Tab-separated table of C-alpha atoms in Angstrom:
chain	number	residue	atom	x	y	z
A	1129	MET	CA	-25.128	41.497	16.913
A	1130	ASN	CA	-26.383	42.110	13.450
A	1131	ALA	CA	-30.038	40.738	13.074
A	1132	HIS	CA	-28.880	38.879	9.923
A	1133	ASP	CA	-26.097	37.354	11.312
A	1134	PRO	CA	-26.692	33.516	11.029
A	1135	PHE	CA	-25.124	32.560	14.242
A	1136	ASP	CA	-27.540	34.449	16.309
A	1137	ASN	CA	-30.132	31.170	16.338
A	1138	LEU	CA	-27.218	28.998	17.453
A	1139	PRO	CA	-27.489	27.326	20.830
A	1140	PRO	CA	-24.591	28.640	23.113
A	1141	MET	CA	-21.455	26.738	23.246
A	1142	PRO	CA	-21.711	24.006	26.132
A	1143	PRO	CA	-18.619	24.176	28.487
A	1144	ASP	CA	-15.533	22.081	27.109
A	1145	ASP	CA	-15.753	19.408	29.919
A	1146	ALA	CA	-19.422	19.031	29.568
A	1147	TYR	CA	-18.983	18.672	25.541
A	1148	GLN	CA	-15.949	16.009	25.681
A	1149	GLU	CA	-17.886	14.219	28.352
A	1150	GLU	CA	-20.947	13.800	26.045
A	1151	PHE	CA	-19.332	13.130	23.066
A	1152	HIS	CA	-16.267	11.397	24.599
A	1153	VAL	CA	-13.707	13.697	23.096
A	1154	PRO	CA	-10.254	14.038	24.565
A	1155	LYS	CA	-9.711	17.280	25.721
A	1156	ARG	CA	-7.496	19.422	23.340
A	1157	GLN	CA	-3.425	19.564	23.874
A	1158	SER	CA	-2.705	22.252	21.086
A	1159	VAL	CA	-2.150	25.790	21.796
A	1160	PHE	CA	-1.739	28.832	19.570
A	1161	PHE	CA	2.008	29.996	19.319
A	1162	SER	CA	4.091	32.524	17.378
A	1163	ALA	CA	6.160	31.211	15.027
A	1164	SER	CA	9.306	33.468	16.329
A	1165	GLU	CA	8.826	31.409	19.642
A	1166	LEU	CA	11.102	28.494	17.340
A	1167	GLU	CA	14.081	30.970	17.320
A	1168	GLY	CA	16.927	28.865	18.390
A	1169	GLN	CA	15.128	25.864	19.024
A	1170	PRO	CA	16.619	22.603	17.815
A	1171	ILE	CA	14.597	21.294	14.747
A	1172	PRO	CA	12.993	17.858	15.665
A	1173	ALA	CA	14.368	15.139	13.629
A	1174	ARG	CA	11.443	13.372	11.691
A	1175	GLN	CA	11.137	9.679	13.581
A	1176	TRP	CA	10.202	6.576	11.365
A	1177	LEU	CA	9.395	3.436	12.031
A	1178	VAL	CA	10.754	1.824	8.926
A	1179	ASN	CA	13.220	4.679	7.429
A	1180	GLY	CA	11.263	6.557	4.177
A	1181	LEU	CA	8.128	3.781	4.336
A	1182	ILE	CA	6.376	4.185	7.545
A	1183	PRO	CA	6.546	7.377	9.935
A	1184	SER	CA	6.089	7.247	13.559
A	1185	GLY	CA	3.761	9.663	15.002
A	1186	THR	CA	0.983	9.058	12.163
A	1187	VAL	CA	-1.021	6.791	10.074
A	1188	THR	CA	0.056	4.715	7.509
A	1189	LEU	CA	-2.556	2.926	5.328
A	1190	LEU	CA	-1.483	-0.488	4.077
A	1191	GLY	CA	-3.840	-1.857	1.193
A	1192	GLY	CA	-4.006	-5.023	-0.723
A	1193	ASP	CA	-6.881	-7.147	-2.019
A	1194	GLY	CA	-8.433	-10.080	-0.004
A	1195	GLY	CA	-5.798	-13.193	0.239
A	1196	THR	CA	-2.882	-11.169	-1.026
A	1197	GLY	CA	-1.031	-11.270	2.401
A	1198	LYS	CA	-1.333	-7.927	3.778
A	1199	SER	CA	-2.026	-9.393	7.280
A	1200	LEU	CA	0.575	-11.325	7.317
A	1201	LEU	CA	2.998	-8.772	6.093
A	1202	ALA	CA	1.857	-6.544	8.698
A	1203	LEU	CA	2.278	-9.045	11.703
A	1204	GLN	CA	5.982	-9.863	10.242
A	1205	LEU	CA	6.423	-5.735	10.879
A	1206	ALA	CA	4.821	-5.912	14.241
A	1207	ALA	CA	7.628	-9.251	15.072
A	1208	SER	CA	10.655	-7.400	13.555
A	1209	THR	CA	9.599	-4.421	15.705
A	1210	ALA	CA	9.494	-6.539	18.853
A	1211	LEU	CA	12.688	-8.360	17.903
A	1212	GLU	CA	14.405	-5.036	16.901
A	1213	ARG	CA	15.106	-6.980	13.711
A	1214	ALA	CA	15.016	-5.967	9.646
A	1215	TRP	CA	11.907	-6.163	7.924
A	1216	LEU	CA	11.856	-7.062	4.143
A	1217	GLY	CA	15.609	-6.218	4.328
A	1218	LEU	CA	14.643	-2.815	6.006
A	1219	GLN	CA	15.634	-1.560	9.287
A	1220	THR	CA	12.807	-0.814	11.791
A	1221	ALA	CA	12.792	1.118	15.096
A	1222	SER	CA	12.580	-0.984	18.013
A	1223	GLY	CA	10.327	-1.489	20.472
A	1224	THR	CA	7.094	-2.793	22.020
A	1225	ALA	CA	4.371	-3.668	19.231
A	1226	MET	CA	0.620	-4.390	18.972
A	1227	TYR	CA	-1.145	-6.316	16.721
A	1228	ILE	CA	-5.198	-6.139	16.535
A	1229	SER	CA	-6.934	-8.386	14.513
A	1230	ALA	CA	-10.827	-8.004	13.552
A	1231	GLU	CA	-10.214	-11.018	11.042
A	1232	ASP	CA	-8.166	-13.769	12.209
A	1233	ASP	CA	-8.869	-15.708	15.462
A	1234	ARG	CA	-6.546	-16.772	17.968
A	1235	ASP	CA	-5.593	-20.138	16.351
A	1236	GLU	CA	-4.970	-18.239	12.934
A	1237	LEU	CA	-2.400	-15.784	14.634
A	1238	HIS	CA	-0.908	-18.710	16.396
A	1239	ARG	CA	-0.361	-20.543	13.112
A	1240	ARG	CA	1.256	-17.098	11.581
A	1241	ILE	CA	3.596	-16.522	14.770
A	1242	ALA	CA	4.734	-20.066	14.435
A	1243	ASP	CA	5.666	-19.451	10.809
A	1244	ILE	CA	7.442	-16.192	11.758
A	1245	CYS	CA	9.316	-17.875	14.397
A	1246	ARG	CA	10.693	-20.650	12.590
A	1247	ALA	CA	11.546	-18.022	9.779
A	1248	GLU	CA	13.322	-15.831	12.435
A	1249	GLY	CA	15.180	-18.769	14.272
A	1250	VAL	CA	13.338	-17.738	17.765
A	1251	THR	CA	10.795	-19.246	19.961
A	1252	PRO	CA	7.446	-17.217	20.866
A	1253	ALA	CA	8.974	-16.662	24.163
A	1254	ASP	CA	11.073	-14.363	22.447
A	1255	LEU	CA	8.128	-12.222	21.514
A	1256	ASP	CA	7.178	-10.876	24.987
A	1257	ARG	CA	7.254	-7.396	23.544
A	1258	LEU	CA	4.516	-8.329	20.990
A	1259	THR	CA	0.880	-8.009	21.911
A	1260	LEU	CA	-1.895	-9.438	19.912
A	1261	ARG	CA	-5.630	-9.378	20.007
A	1262	SER	CA	-8.236	-11.110	18.121
A	1263	LEU	CA	-11.518	-9.352	17.836
A	1264	ALA	CA	-12.611	-11.973	15.446
A	1265	GLY	CA	-16.418	-12.525	16.117
A	1266	GLU	CA	-16.938	-9.294	18.408
A	1267	ASP	CA	-17.776	-5.822	17.739
A	1268	ALA	CA	-14.589	-4.357	16.596
A	1269	LEU	CA	-15.946	-0.760	15.829
A	1270	LEU	CA	-13.385	2.072	17.069
A	1271	ALA	CA	-16.122	4.654	16.864
A	1272	ALA	CA	-19.771	5.155	16.780
A	1273	GLN	CA	-21.836	7.386	14.781
A	1274	ASN	CA	-23.778	10.082	17.124
A	1275	GLY	CA	-27.389	10.081	16.018
A	1276	ARG	CA	-28.005	13.735	16.713
A	1277	THR	CA	-24.798	15.332	14.654
A	1278	GLY	CA	-23.713	12.312	12.828
A	1279	ALA	CA	-20.176	12.925	13.971
A	1280	LEU	CA	-18.111	10.264	15.004
A	1281	GLN	CA	-17.168	9.669	18.573
A	1282	ALA	CA	-14.566	7.260	20.230
A	1283	SER	CA	-16.260	3.641	20.911
A	1284	TYR	CA	-15.437	1.684	24.164
A	1285	LEU	CA	-13.082	-0.117	22.320
A	1286	TYR	CA	-11.169	3.224	21.382
A	1287	ARG	CA	-11.164	4.158	24.828
A	1288	GLU	CA	-9.854	0.800	26.157
A	1289	LEU	CA	-7.311	0.606	23.198
A	1290	ASP	CA	-6.104	4.180	24.274
A	1291	ALA	CA	-5.722	3.115	27.884
A	1292	LYS	CA	-3.741	-0.082	26.957
A	1293	LEU	CA	-1.284	2.123	24.332
A	1294	GLN	CA	-0.601	4.513	27.177
A	1295	GLU	CA	0.289	1.259	29.688
A	1296	ASP	CA	2.273	-0.129	27.121
A	1297	ALA	CA	4.038	2.711	25.340
A	1298	PRO	CA	4.479	0.826	21.832
A	1299	ALA	CA	6.492	1.945	18.908
A	1300	LEU	CA	3.969	0.280	16.474
A	1301	ILE	CA	0.059	-0.616	16.537
A	1302	VAL	CA	-1.494	-2.674	13.604
A	1303	LEU	CA	-4.974	-2.343	12.800
A	1304	ASP	CA	-6.811	-5.019	10.739
A	1305	THR	CA	-8.953	-3.917	8.919
A	1306	LEU	CA	-10.500	-0.831	8.060
A	1307	ALA	CA	-14.043	-2.484	7.075
A	1308	ASP	CA	-14.499	-4.007	10.527
A	1309	LEU	CA	-13.228	-1.073	12.558
A	1310	PHE	CA	-14.790	1.976	10.739
A	1311	PRO	CA	-18.643	2.528	11.758
A	1312	GLY	CA	-19.452	5.040	8.821
A	1313	ASN	CA	-19.701	4.961	5.063
A	1314	GLU	CA	-16.107	4.588	3.383
A	1315	ASN	CA	-17.289	6.884	0.330
A	1316	ASP	CA	-18.023	9.728	2.809
A	1317	ARG	CA	-15.062	12.102	2.513
A	1318	ALA	CA	-15.588	13.827	5.945
A	1319	GLN	CA	-16.076	10.740	7.844
A	1320	ALA	CA	-13.247	9.057	6.376
A	1321	ARG	CA	-10.988	12.093	7.362
A	1322	GLN	CA	-12.418	12.243	10.893
A	1323	PHE	CA	-11.630	8.413	11.335
A	1324	VAL	CA	-8.289	9.174	10.398
A	1325	GLY	CA	-8.141	12.185	12.696
A	1326	MET	CA	-8.961	9.864	15.524
A	1327	LEU	CA	-6.274	7.248	14.704
A	1328	ARG	CA	-3.613	9.880	14.418
A	1329	GLY	CA	-4.604	11.328	17.809
A	1330	LEU	CA	-3.727	7.706	19.340
A	1331	ALA	CA	-0.223	8.117	17.154
A	1332	ILE	CA	0.467	11.360	18.172
A	1333	ARG	CA	-0.343	11.132	21.963
A	1334	HIS	CA	1.412	7.673	22.324
A	1335	GLU	CA	4.258	8.643	19.603
A	1336	CYS	CA	3.980	5.457	17.755
A	1337	ALA	CA	3.139	4.329	14.078
A	1338	VAL	CA	-0.261	3.318	13.351
A	1339	VAL	CA	-0.458	0.899	10.503
A	1340	MET	CA	-4.147	0.372	9.214
A	1341	LEU	CA	-4.948	-2.475	6.842
A	1342	ALA	CA	-7.606	-1.800	4.137
A	1343	HIS	CA	-9.053	-3.659	0.976
A	1344	PRO	CA	-9.024	-1.634	-2.041
A	1345	SER	CA	-12.241	-0.557	-3.781
A	1346	LEU	CA	-13.286	-2.033	-7.048
A	1347	SER	CA	-11.940	1.041	-8.890
A	1348	GLY	CA	-8.878	1.045	-6.780
A	1349	LEU	CA	-8.344	-2.534	-7.695
A	1350	ASN	CA	-9.077	-2.338	-11.175
A	1351	SER	CA	-6.708	0.580	-11.999
A	1352	GLY	CA	-3.853	-0.985	-9.546
A	1353	SER	CA	-3.917	2.393	-7.611
A	1354	GLY	CA	-5.207	0.308	-4.767
A	1355	THR	CA	-7.262	3.116	-2.982
A	1356	SER	CA	-10.127	2.524	-0.760
A	1357	GLY	CA	-13.749	4.089	-1.252
A	1358	SER	CA	-13.327	8.242	-0.873
A	1359	THR	CA	-10.333	9.793	-1.960
A	1360	GLY	CA	-10.663	11.085	2.104
A	1361	TRP	CA	-8.400	7.977	3.120
A	1362	ASN	CA	-5.604	8.980	0.722
A	1363	ASN	CA	-5.845	12.463	1.382
A	1364	SER	CA	-5.624	11.858	5.004
A	1365	VAL	CA	-2.944	9.312	5.897
A	1366	ARG	CA	0.715	10.552	5.509
A	1367	SER	CA	1.771	7.211	3.769
A	1368	ARG	CA	0.197	4.598	1.867
A	1369	LEU	CA	1.524	1.349	0.725
A	1370	TYR	CA	-0.303	-1.268	-1.660
A	1371	LEU	CA	0.589	-4.852	-1.748
A	1372	GLU	CA	-0.235	-6.658	-4.893
A	1373	ARG	CA	0.249	-9.650	-7.108
A	1374	VAL	CA	2.398	-9.338	-9.986
A	1375	LYS	CA	0.440	-10.126	-13.184
A	1376	ASP	CA	0.825	-9.489	-16.749
A	1377	GLU	CA	-1.929	-8.751	-18.965
A	1378	GLY	CA	-4.111	-10.298	-16.224
A	1379	TYR	CA	-1.966	-13.478	-16.062
A	1380	GLU	CA	-0.405	-14.574	-12.849
A	1381	THR	CA	3.071	-15.965	-13.870
A	1382	ASP	CA	4.403	-16.637	-10.167
A	1383	PRO	CA	1.531	-17.053	-7.529
A	1384	ASP	CA	4.317	-16.692	-4.711
A	1385	ALA	CA	5.270	-13.311	-5.710
A	1386	ARG	CA	4.094	-10.022	-4.493
A	1387	ILE	CA	4.836	-6.408	-5.043
A	1388	LEU	CA	4.903	-3.642	-2.242
A	1389	ARG	CA	4.459	-0.304	-3.767
A	1390	THR	CA	4.694	3.196	-2.114
A	1391	MET	CA	1.593	5.049	-3.555
A	1392	LYS	CA	1.648	7.776	-1.149
A	1393	ALA	CA	4.585	9.258	1.128
A	1394	ASN	CA	4.250	12.790	2.427
A	1395	TYR	CA	7.807	12.854	4.283
A	1396	GLY	CA	9.674	10.659	1.668
A	1397	ARG	CA	9.610	9.661	-2.206
A	1398	ILE	CA	6.707	7.907	-3.794
A	1399	GLY	CA	6.819	5.323	-6.870
A	1400	GLY	CA	9.552	2.544	-4.801
A	1401	GLU	CA	8.755	-1.052	-5.171
A	1402	ILE	CA	9.830	-4.107	-3.050
A	1403	SER	CA	9.710	-7.298	-4.593
A	1404	LEU	CA	8.475	-10.214	-2.373
A	1405	LYS	CA	8.235	-13.721	-2.615
A	1406	TRP	CA	6.004	-15.942	-0.143
A	1407	ARG	CA	8.181	-19.174	1.533
A	1408	GLN	CA	7.647	-21.178	3.922
A	1409	GLY	CA	4.665	-19.271	5.699
A	1410	VAL	CA	6.316	-15.985	5.425
A	1411	PHE	CA	7.289	-12.902	2.928
A	1412	VAL	CA	10.675	-12.356	2.075
A	1413	PRO	CA	12.569	-9.952	-0.161
A	1414	ASP	CA	13.235	-11.588	-3.484
A	1415	ALA	CA	16.692	-11.511	-4.661
A	1416	PRO	CA	17.328	-8.490	-6.420
A	1417	VAL	CA	18.624	-8.861	-10.089
A	1418	THR	CA	22.334	-8.196	-10.804
A	1419	GLY	CA	23.594	-5.989	-13.260
A	1420	LEU	CA	24.772	-8.875	-15.515
A	1421	ASP	CA	21.616	-10.737	-15.108
A	1422	ARG	CA	19.364	-8.034	-16.307
A	1423	MET	CA	21.952	-7.624	-19.220
A	1424	ALA	CA	21.566	-11.220	-19.934
A	1425	ALA	CA	17.593	-11.298	-19.698
A	1426	ASN	CA	17.821	-8.129	-22.151
A	1427	ALA	CA	19.772	-9.630	-24.508
A	1428	LYS	CA	17.601	-12.565	-24.816
A	1429	ALA	CA	14.428	-10.428	-25.185
A	1430	GLU	CA	15.986	-8.716	-28.080
A	1431	ARG	CA	17.038	-11.710	-29.626
A	1432	VAL	CA	13.887	-13.418	-29.325
A	1433	PHE	CA	12.126	-10.362	-30.844
A	1434	LEU	CA	14.324	-10.102	-33.813
A	1435	ASN	CA	14.189	-13.923	-34.629
A	1436	LEU	CA	10.081	-13.723	-34.330
A	1437	LEU	CA	9.854	-10.496	-36.552
A	1438	ARG	CA	12.297	-12.056	-39.276
A	1439	ALA	CA	9.974	-15.557	-39.050
A	1440	PHE	CA	6.920	-13.269	-39.358
A	1441	THR	CA	8.038	-11.354	-41.866
A	1442	ALA	CA	8.937	-14.476	-44.159
A	1443	GLN	CA	5.526	-15.758	-43.665
A	1444	GLY	CA	4.200	-12.424	-45.056
A	1445	ARG	CA	2.578	-11.442	-41.459
A	1446	ARG	CA	2.946	-7.833	-40.539
A	1447	VAL	CA	3.425	-6.566	-37.142
A	1448	ASN	CA	3.426	-3.060	-35.824
A	1449	HIS	CA	4.562	-1.154	-33.054
A	1450	ALA	CA	1.573	0.649	-31.957
A	1451	GLY	CA	-0.964	-1.729	-30.865
A	1452	GLY	CA	-4.327	-3.570	-32.384
A	1453	PRO	CA	-4.567	-7.180	-33.510
A	1454	THR	CA	-1.259	-7.103	-35.067
A	1455	TYR	CA	0.879	-5.467	-31.991
A	1456	ALA	CA	4.218	-7.211	-32.265
A	1457	PRO	CA	4.911	-7.519	-28.559
A	1458	LYS	CA	1.606	-9.487	-28.066
A	1459	LEU	CA	1.736	-11.869	-31.030
A	1460	PHE	CA	5.555	-12.386	-30.062
A	1461	SER	CA	4.522	-13.214	-26.600
A	1462	GLU	CA	1.847	-15.662	-27.313
A	1463	HIS	CA	4.371	-17.505	-30.009
A	1464	GLN	CA	5.801	-20.962	-29.311
A	1465	ASP	CA	9.156	-19.688	-29.554
A	1466	ALA	CA	8.629	-16.859	-27.214
A	1467	GLU	CA	10.891	-18.489	-24.824
A	1468	LYS	CA	8.865	-17.242	-21.824
A	1469	CYS	CA	9.413	-13.548	-22.632
A	1470	THR	CA	6.383	-11.739	-21.652
A	1471	LYS	CA	4.407	-8.967	-23.720
A	1472	ARG	CA	5.782	-6.106	-21.191
A	1473	VAL	CA	9.606	-7.667	-21.807
A	1474	LEU	CA	9.055	-7.979	-25.321
A	1475	ARG	CA	7.861	-4.244	-25.648
A	1476	ALA	CA	11.021	-3.091	-23.744
A	1477	ALA	CA	13.095	-5.139	-26.267
A	1478	MET	CA	11.334	-3.679	-29.011
A	1479	GLU	CA	12.141	0.029	-27.894
A	1480	LYS	CA	15.548	-0.420	-27.490
A	1481	LEU	CA	15.923	-2.242	-30.884
A	1482	LEU	CA	14.016	0.895	-32.716
A	1483	ALA	CA	16.358	3.133	-30.795
A	1484	ASP	CA	19.501	1.215	-31.583
A	1485	GLY	CA	18.227	1.022	-35.292
A	1486	LYS	CA	17.878	-2.695	-35.607
A	1487	ILE	CA	14.636	-2.754	-36.506
A	1488	LYS	CA	12.644	0.192	-38.130
A	1489	ILE	CA	9.078	1.736	-38.839
A	1490	GLU	CA	7.951	1.490	-42.438
A	1491	GLU	CA	4.684	2.134	-44.286
A	1492	ASP	CA	2.941	1.600	-47.424
A	1493	GLY	CA	-0.288	1.552	-49.091
A	1494	PRO	CA	-2.137	4.468	-50.738
A	1495	SER	CA	-2.264	8.227	-49.159
A	1496	TYR	CA	-5.472	8.180	-47.763
A	1497	LYS	CA	-4.837	4.606	-45.940
A	1498	ARG	CA	-0.999	4.291	-45.075
A	1499	ARG	CA	-0.198	1.326	-42.668
A	1500	THR	CA	2.696	1.243	-40.966
A	1501	PHE	CA	4.494	-1.968	-39.869
A	1502	LEU	CA	7.786	-3.052	-38.162
A	1503	ALA	CA	10.828	-4.559	-40.587
A	1504	VAL	CA	14.513	-5.472	-39.596
A	1505	SER	CA	16.961	-2.751	-40.451
A	1506	ASP	CA	19.983	-3.805	-42.815
A	1507	GLY	CA	22.444	-5.411	-40.511
A	1508	GLY	CA	19.963	-5.841	-37.565
């Protein structure tokens, strides 16, 4: 061997069995194979817990700020799986389900199950395929950090969970939440990827969907991305969902309204949204706006915008389309005659009126300091 080879001084690799026993690493199941071996074999269909949203055999991250309701939403998913019923109007794969909570005690889980049963028209006896466990007040870490190598290794709880999954063969396991289950630094990309890998190992070995709940970081909360700590979390999971409150310019018009967004989907489309309402202890899909209702709402916003633009112009108050202190949608939304139209709705109305030529952008002032303002077009 070359004298300058950097691997010369490394200790010999310990036998697999000794290494796995020391670090509690499961034996590898993977093998090298040639792509030609796939010739003539049927292409396996992708397996989903919730089609297009939550894949089986891998990890999905469900994020949401504290108090948003992600724990309840995930418990509803587990109950729907066990009952073979739709979740938020979406069909779920049927099977047993497991919900592990490190935040809520047994009494809180009982109250939520009672609300879910009431909404579904069943009793707790009908949920015999749903297994619950509260770790509130206990050590809930699924991994421990090896003091010598810094690597994460499976904790006793992880091995206990692995054995229970082998026994129950669930279609879904929910883990609530990341902050309680993960022993490392959430901003450490390597640790994030390793932990997700451990969870994905559970999903692959037991052919189930793993849904892990997490709180967003401050930057993820402020940006609306819902990301948590390192980018390693978002990059490592195959699907990421984000539950958030509905706000307009920081104001929450309906405290019972939520939106579930698809932020990442390796096996499907991103950008999807499901509007939800909290009613009598559970989340239900909000009734979609019909075409006629949407047309009526748009017509109302355009009427309000035109009326207020005329009123402001008559008062000699100029407004603009581009922003700043005289931004029309903002000023109009704050007016007593706004008829509850929000800034966002009025902004869309303004764009439509401009496109239709019912309002126009005009300029005045000297050439070195031109100013733009909105005006009603002739016949508008």
